CSV table of C-alpha atoms and ligand atoms in Angstrom, one decimal:
chain,number,residue,atom,x,y,z
A,1379,MET,CA,77.0,85.5,102.3
A,1380,VAL,CA,80.6,86.5,102.1
A,1381,THR,CA,82.0,87.7,105.4
A,1382,ILE,CA,83.7,91.0,105.3
A,1383,ASN,CA,86.7,91.6,107.7
A,1384,LYS,CA,87.3,95.3,108.3
A,1385,SER,CA,90.5,95.1,110.4
A,1386,TYR,CA,92.7,96.8,107.7
A,1387,MET,CA,90.2,99.6,106.7
A,1388,ILE,CA,91.6,103.0,105.9
A,1389,ALA,CA,89.9,106.4,106.1
A,1390,PRO,CA,91.1,108.1,102.9
A,1391,GLY,CA,88.7,111.1,103.2
A,1392,THR,CA,87.8,111.1,99.5
A,1393,ALA,CA,84.6,112.4,98.0
A,1394,LYS,CA,81.3,110.5,97.7
A,1395,THR,CA,81.0,108.7,94.3
A,1396,ILE,CA,78.5,109.9,91.8
A,1397,GLY,CA,77.7,106.9,89.5
A,1398,HIS,CA,76.5,103.4,89.8
A,1399,ILE,CA,79.5,101.4,88.6
A,1400,LEU,CA,81.0,98.4,90.3
A,1401,VAL,CA,84.6,97.6,89.1
A,1402,VAL,CA,85.9,94.1,89.1
A,1403,HIS,CA,89.7,93.7,89.2
A,1404,ALA,CA,92.1,90.7,89.6
A,1405,THR,CA,95.2,91.3,91.6
A,1406,ALA,CA,97.8,90.0,89.1
A,1407,ASP,CA,99.6,88.7,92.2
A,1408,TYR,CA,99.3,85.0,92.6
A,1409,GLU,CA,98.7,83.5,96.0
A,1410,ALA,CA,98.2,86.9,97.8
A,1411,THR,CA,95.2,86.6,100.0
A,1412,ALA,CA,92.5,89.2,100.6
A,1413,ALA,CA,94.1,89.8,104.0
A,1414,ASN,CA,97.6,90.3,102.3
A,1415,LEU,CA,96.1,92.7,99.8
A,1416,ALA,CA,94.2,94.7,102.4
A,1417,SER,CA,97.2,95.0,104.7
A,1418,TYR,CA,99.4,96.0,101.8
A,1419,GLU,CA,97.1,98.7,100.6
A,1420,HIS,CA,96.5,99.8,104.2
A,1421,ARG,CA,100.3,100.5,104.4
A,1422,THR,CA,101.0,101.9,100.9
A,1423,TRP,CA,97.8,103.7,99.6
A,1424,ARG,CA,99.3,107.1,100.1
A,1425,SER,CA,102.6,106.6,98.3
A,1426,ALA,CA,101.3,104.1,95.7
A,1427,GLU,CA,98.1,106.1,95.2
A,1428,THR,CA,96.2,102.9,94.8
A,1429,PHE,CA,93.5,101.2,96.7
A,1430,VAL,CA,90.2,99.5,96.1
A,1431,HIS,CA,87.2,99.0,98.4
A,1432,LEU,CA,87.2,95.3,98.8
A,1433,ALA,CA,89.4,92.2,98.2
A,1434,VAL,CA,88.0,88.8,98.0
A,1435,ASP,CA,89.5,85.3,98.2
A,1436,ASP,CA,88.5,81.7,98.8
A,1437,LYS,CA,87.8,82.4,102.5
A,1438,GLY,CA,85.9,85.7,102.3
A,1439,ALA,CA,86.5,89.4,101.9
A,1440,PHE,CA,88.5,92.2,103.5
A,1441,GLN,CA,87.4,95.7,103.3
A,1442,VAL,CA,90.1,98.3,102.4
A,1443,ALA,CA,88.1,101.5,102.2
A,1444,PRO,CA,84.6,102.7,102.8
A,1445,THR,CA,82.3,101.9,99.9
A,1446,GLY,CA,80.3,104.8,98.4
A,1447,TYR,CA,83.4,107.0,98.5
A,1448,VAL,CA,86.1,107.4,95.8
A,1449,ALA,CA,88.8,104.7,95.7
A,1450,TRP,CA,91.9,104.8,93.5
A,1451,GLY,CA,91.8,101.6,91.5
A,1452,ALA,CA,90.5,102.4,88.1
A,1453,GLY,CA,91.7,105.8,86.8
A,1454,ASN,CA,89.0,108.1,85.5
A,1455,VAL,CA,86.2,105.8,86.6
A,1456,ASN,CA,87.0,106.1,90.3
A,1457,ARG,CA,84.5,109.0,90.9
A,1458,LEU,CA,81.7,106.9,89.3
A,1459,ALA,CA,82.4,103.6,91.3
A,1460,PRO,CA,81.0,103.2,94.8
A,1461,VAL,CA,82.5,99.7,94.8
A,1462,GLN,CA,85.7,98.3,93.4
A,1463,ILE,CA,86.6,94.7,94.2
A,1464,GLU,CA,89.9,92.8,93.7
A,1465,LEU,CA,89.7,89.1,93.0
A,1466,CYS,CA,92.7,87.3,94.5
A,1467,GLN,CA,94.5,84.9,92.2
A,1468,PHE,CA,95.4,81.3,93.0
A,1469,ARG,CA,97.0,78.6,90.9
A,1470,ASP,CA,95.1,75.9,92.8
A,1471,ARG,CA,91.9,75.5,90.9
A,1472,VAL,CA,89.7,74.7,93.9
A,1473,ARG,CA,90.9,77.9,95.7
A,1474,ALA,CA,90.6,79.9,92.5
A,1475,LEU,CA,87.0,78.8,91.9
A,1476,LYS,CA,86.0,79.3,95.5
A,1477,ALA,CA,87.4,82.9,95.3
A,1478,TYR,CA,85.5,83.4,92.0
A,1479,ASN,CA,82.2,82.2,93.7
A,1480,ASN,CA,82.8,84.6,96.5
A,1481,LEU,CA,83.5,87.4,94.0
A,1482,ILE,CA,80.1,86.8,92.4
A,1483,ALA,CA,78.3,86.7,95.7
A,1484,LEU,CA,80.0,89.8,97.0
A,1485,ALA,CA,79.6,91.7,93.7
A,1486,VAL,CA,75.9,91.0,93.5
A,1487,ALA,CA,75.3,91.9,97.2
A,1488,GLN,CA,77.2,95.2,96.8
A,1489,ALA,CA,75.5,96.0,93.5
A,1490,LYS,CA,72.2,95.7,95.2
A,1491,LEU,CA,73.3,98.1,98.0
A,1492,TYR,CA,74.4,100.7,95.5
A,1493,GLY,CA,71.8,100.3,92.8
A,1494,VAL,CA,74.3,98.9,90.3
A,1495,PRO,CA,72.6,97.0,87.4
A,1496,LEU,CA,73.9,93.4,87.0
A,1497,THR,CA,75.2,94.0,83.5
A,1498,LEU,CA,78.8,93.4,82.5
A,1499,ASP,CA,80.7,96.0,80.4
A,1500,SER,CA,77.6,97.3,78.8
A,1501,THR,CA,77.6,100.5,76.7
A,1502,ASP,CA,76.1,102.5,79.6
A,1503,LYS,CA,78.9,104.7,80.8
A,1504,THR,CA,77.7,105.3,84.4
A,1505,ASN,CA,75.8,102.2,85.4
A,1506,GLY,CA,76.6,98.5,85.7
A,1507,ILE,CA,79.4,96.1,86.6
A,1508,LYS,CA,82.6,96.9,84.7
A,1509,SER,CA,85.9,95.1,84.3
A,1510,HIS,CA,89.0,97.2,84.9
A,1511,TYR,CA,89.6,96.5,81.2
A,1512,TRP,CA,86.4,98.3,80.2
A,1513,CYS,CA,87.4,101.2,82.5
A,1514,SER,CA,90.8,101.6,80.8
A,1515,ARG,CA,89.2,101.4,77.3
A,1516,THR,CA,86.3,103.6,78.0
A,1517,TYR,CA,87.7,106.3,80.3
A,1518,GLY,CA,91.4,106.0,80.3
A,1519,GLY,CA,93.5,107.2,83.2
A,1520,SER,CA,94.8,103.7,83.7
A,1521,ASP,CA,95.9,101.0,81.3
A,1522,HIS,CA,95.1,97.7,83.1
A,1523,THR,CA,93.3,94.9,81.4
A,1524,ASP,CA,92.3,92.7,84.3
A,1525,PRO,CA,90.5,90.5,85.2
A,1526,TYR,CA,89.9,88.6,81.9
A,1527,ALA,CA,93.2,87.0,81.2
A,1528,TYR,CA,93.2,85.5,84.7
A,1529,LEU,CA,89.6,84.4,84.6
A,1530,GLN,CA,90.3,82.7,81.3
A,1531,SER,CA,93.2,80.9,82.9
A,1532,ILE,CA,90.9,79.4,85.4
A,1533,GLY,CA,88.3,78.5,82.8
A,1534,ILE,CA,85.9,81.4,83.2
A,1535,SER,CA,85.0,83.2,80.0
A,1536,LYS,CA,83.7,86.8,79.9
A,1537,ALA,CA,80.3,85.3,78.9
A,1538,GLN,CA,80.3,83.1,81.9
A,1539,LEU,CA,81.1,86.0,84.2
A,1540,ALA,CA,78.3,88.0,82.7
A,1541,ALA,CA,75.9,85.1,83.1
A,1542,ASP,CA,76.9,84.4,86.7
A,1543,LEU,CA,76.5,88.1,87.6
A,1544,LYS,CA,73.1,88.2,86.0
A,1545,ALA,CA,72.0,85.0,87.7
A,1546,GLY,CA,73.2,86.4,91.0
A,1547,HIS,CA,75.3,83.3,91.8
A,1548,ALA,CA,78.1,81.4,90.3
A,1549,SER,CA,77.3,78.3,88.2
A,1550,VAL,CA,80.7,76.7,88.6
A,1551,THR,CA,81.4,74.4,91.5
A,1552,ALA,CA,84.9,73.9,92.8
A,1553,THR,CA,85.4,70.2,92.8
A,1554,ALA,CA,87.4,68.4,95.4
A,1555,THR,CA,90.0,67.2,92.9
A,1556,ALA,CA,92.5,69.9,93.0
A,1557,THR,CA,94.0,70.6,89.6
A,1558,VAL,CA,97.0,72.7,90.1
A,1559,LEU,CA,97.3,75.2,87.2
A,1560,LYS,CA,100.6,75.4,85.5
A,1561,PRO,CA,102.3,78.6,86.5
A,1562,THR,CA,101.7,80.1,83.1
A,1563,VAL,CA,102.9,83.6,82.0
A,1564,PRO,CA,101.9,85.8,84.9
A,1565,VAL,CA,99.0,88.1,84.1
A,1566,LYS,CA,101.2,91.1,84.1
A,1567,THR,CA,99.8,94.5,83.9
A,1568,THR,CA,101.9,97.6,83.7
A,1569,ALA,CA,101.4,100.3,86.3
A,1570,ALA,CA,102.1,103.3,84.1
A,1571,LYS,CA,103.7,106.2,86.0
A,1572,ALA,CA,102.5,109.1,83.9
A,1573,THR,CA,105.6,111.3,84.2
A,1574,THR,CA,106.8,111.6,80.6
A,1575,THR,CA,103.7,110.3,78.8
A,1576,LYS,CA,101.1,112.8,77.5
A,1577,LEU,CA,98.2,113.4,79.9
A,1578,ALA,CA,94.8,112.4,78.6
A,1579,VAL,CA,92.9,115.6,77.9
A,1580,ASP,CA,89.7,114.5,79.5
A,1581,GLY,CA,89.0,117.5,81.7
A,1582,ASP,CA,89.0,115.4,84.9
A,1583,TRP,CA,91.6,116.6,87.5
A,1584,GLY,CA,93.1,113.4,88.9
A,1585,ALA,CA,96.4,112.5,90.5
A,1586,SER,CA,98.4,112.4,87.3
A,1587,THR,CA,97.3,116.0,86.4
A,1588,THR,CA,98.2,117.1,89.9
A,1589,LYS,CA,101.6,115.4,89.7
A,1590,ARG,CA,102.5,117.1,86.4
A,1591,LEU,CA,101.4,120.5,87.8
A,1592,GLN,CA,103.5,119.9,90.9
A,1593,VAL,CA,106.5,119.1,88.7
A,1594,ILE,CA,106.1,122.3,86.6
A,1595,TYR,CA,105.4,124.5,89.7
A,1596,LYS,CA,108.3,122.8,91.6
A,1597,THR,CA,106.3,121.6,94.6
A,1598,THR,CA,106.3,118.2,96.2
A,1599,ALA,CA,105.3,115.8,93.4
A,1600,ASP,CA,103.0,113.4,95.3
A,1601,GLY,CA,99.9,113.7,93.1
A,1602,ILE,CA,97.9,115.0,96.1
A,1603,VAL,CA,96.2,118.4,96.4
A,1604,SER,CA,96.3,118.5,100.2
A,1605,SER,CA,94.2,120.1,102.9
A,1606,GLN,CA,91.3,121.6,101.0
A,1607,TYR,CA,87.8,122.6,102.0
A,1608,PRO,CA,85.3,120.0,100.7
A,1609,TRP,CA,83.9,122.5,98.2
A,1610,ALA,CA,80.8,121.5,96.3
A,1611,CYS,CA,82.4,123.1,93.2
A,1612,PHE,CA,84.9,120.2,92.8
A,1613,LYS,CA,82.8,117.8,90.7
A,1614,GLY,CA,85.6,117.3,88.2
A,1615,ALA,CA,88.3,116.8,90.8
A,1616,VAL,CA,88.7,113.1,90.6
A,1617,THR,CA,91.4,111.7,92.8
A,1618,GLY,CA,94.0,112.9,95.2
A,1619,PHE,CA,92.2,115.9,96.6
A,1620,LYS,CA,92.4,115.7,100.4
A,1621,TYR,CA,89.7,117.5,102.3
A,1622,GLU,CA,89.5,119.0,105.8
A,1623,LYS,CA,86.3,120.6,107.1
A,1624,VAL,CA,88.0,122.7,109.7
A,1625,ASN,CA,90.8,125.1,109.1
A,1626,PRO,CA,92.5,123.4,106.1
A,1627,ALA,CA,96.1,124.4,105.7
A,1628,GLY,CA,95.9,124.6,101.9
A,1629,SER,CA,98.2,123.1,99.3
A,1630,LEU,CA,101.7,124.3,98.2
A,1631,LEU,CA,100.7,123.7,94.6
A,1632,ILE,CA,97.6,125.8,94.8
A,1633,ALA,CA,99.5,128.6,96.6
A,1634,ALA,CA,102.1,128.6,93.7
A,1635,ILE,CA,99.3,128.9,91.1
A,1636,GLN,CA,97.7,131.7,93.1
A,1637,ARG,CA,101.0,133.6,93.2
A,1638,SER,CA,101.3,133.4,89.5
A,1639,LEU,CA,97.8,134.7,89.1
A,1640,GLY,CA,98.5,137.6,91.5
A,1641,LEU,CA,96.1,136.2,94.2
A,1642,LYS,CA,96.5,135.8,97.9
A,1643,ASP,CA,98.4,132.6,98.3
A,1644,ASP,CA,96.3,130.8,101.0
A,1645,GLY,CA,96.7,127.5,99.1
A,1646,LEU,CA,92.9,126.9,99.1
A,1647,LEU,CA,91.3,126.2,95.7
A,1648,GLY,CA,87.9,127.9,96.1
A,1649,PRO,CA,85.5,129.6,93.7
A,1650,ALA,CA,87.5,132.8,93.5
A,1651,THR,CA,90.7,131.0,92.6
A,1652,ILE,CA,88.9,128.8,90.0
A,1653,ARG,CA,87.3,132.0,88.4
A,1654,ALA,CA,90.8,133.6,88.1
A,1655,MET,CA,92.1,130.4,86.5
A,1656,GLN,CA,89.2,130.3,84.1
A,1657,ARG,CA,89.7,133.9,83.1
A,1658,LYS,CA,93.4,133.1,82.3
A,1659,ALA,CA,92.4,130.0,80.4
A,1660,GLY,CA,89.7,131.8,78.4
A,1661,THR,CA,87.0,129.2,79.5
A,1662,PRO,CA,83.5,130.0,80.9
A,1663,VAL,CA,84.0,131.8,84.3
A,1664,ASP,CA,81.6,130.1,86.7
A,1665,GLY,CA,83.9,129.2,89.6
A,1666,VAL,CA,83.2,125.5,89.3
A,1667,ILE,CA,85.4,122.5,88.2
A,1668,SER,CA,82.8,120.4,86.5
A,1669,VAL,CA,83.1,116.8,85.3
A,1670,HIS,CA,85.1,117.0,82.0
A,1671,SER,CA,85.9,120.6,82.8
A,1672,GLN,CA,87.1,122.9,80.0
A,1673,LEU,CA,89.4,124.6,82.5
A,1674,VAL,CA,91.0,121.2,83.3
A,1675,MET,CA,91.3,120.4,79.6
A,1676,TYR,CA,93.2,123.7,79.2
A,1677,ILE,CA,95.5,122.8,82.1
A,1678,GLN,CA,96.1,119.3,80.6
A,1679,ARG,CA,96.9,120.7,77.1
A,1680,GLU,CA,99.3,123.3,78.5
A,1681,LEU,CA,101.0,120.6,80.6
A,1682,ASN,CA,101.3,118.4,77.5
A,1683,ALA,CA,102.9,121.3,75.7
A,1684,GLY,CA,105.4,121.7,78.6
A,1685,ARG,CA,104.0,125.1,79.7
A,1686,LYS,CA,102.9,126.5,83.0
A,1687,PRO,CA,99.1,126.9,82.6
A,1688,PHE,CA,99.1,130.0,84.9
B,2783,ZN,ZN1,92.5,96.4,88.2
C-alpha cells in the first residue's frame, strides 16, 4: 500500500477521461520529491499547462489532480488516461529503487481501479500501461521519451518494468548498501513550445491548437478556451477547455471566430457555432467535435498554412 497525500490537490475542472490508459512518467528532475512536484504543479499548472494525477517517491505518493479526469501530462493521450504517474528521480540507488517499488505498487493499484490491463506499451491504443515515450510515438502532441533512460540508469530495463507490472509487485529489492549513482548526463527532455512548429493534423483540439488560433485571432494566447458549457458535443476537445455549468462567460477566441462567421458573439462554442464552422470548412455538418474531428483537422491545416480558418 502506498499512502497518497492529497494536500496539494488541484481542481482543474477538466472532462472525464474516455480510455483505459495509465501513463508512467519520470520527472527528469533529480532529487525533487513527490511533495516538491505536487506543490510545483499546484502553483504552475495553469501557466505551464502541465500536470499529472500522481507523483511517487521513496516515501509515498502525492496526488496532484483527481484521477478519472483529464490531466495535461502526455499530449494527445491525455483524454484517454484516467491515471498519469510521475516517478521521482534519485541518484541514491536505495531511494531510487524504493521509489520504483512504490511506483509499481501504485500503478498496479490504480490500474485495478480504472480497469487498465497490466500490459506495457502494447499495440492496443486505448488500453494498458504506457510510457510517456509510447504516448509521444503513438499519438504525438508531446515529444518526451521518459521514463526509460532514467529507469535504465538505475538498472531497470523495459522488460523488467513490464514483468514487474504484470506480476503486480517489484522484483528488485533496495539493498542497504547505498550505491550513489554518478551524476550522469541528466535525462533531459525538451518541453516543446509549439509556437512556430507545424501543428500535428490529428483532429484533436488541444492546447497547442487553441494557442495558434489565439495568435491568429489576436486574443490572449494562453492555450485555454475558457468558460464554456460542458457540452456533450466536445469529444475531440482534448485539453485546455475550461467548463462552467452555470452562466459561463464564454471565450474571447470563440467570440472572435463567431464574429468572422457572422454569428452572435457570445463566446460559447455550442452546436450552432460548430455547425457554422463545419459549413465553412466543408466537413460533415453535425454540430459535434468528435475525436479525430475532420473540422479540427481543417483548422489545423489552415493554421499550418498561416491562414485564419474562419
Ligand atoms: Zn513524461
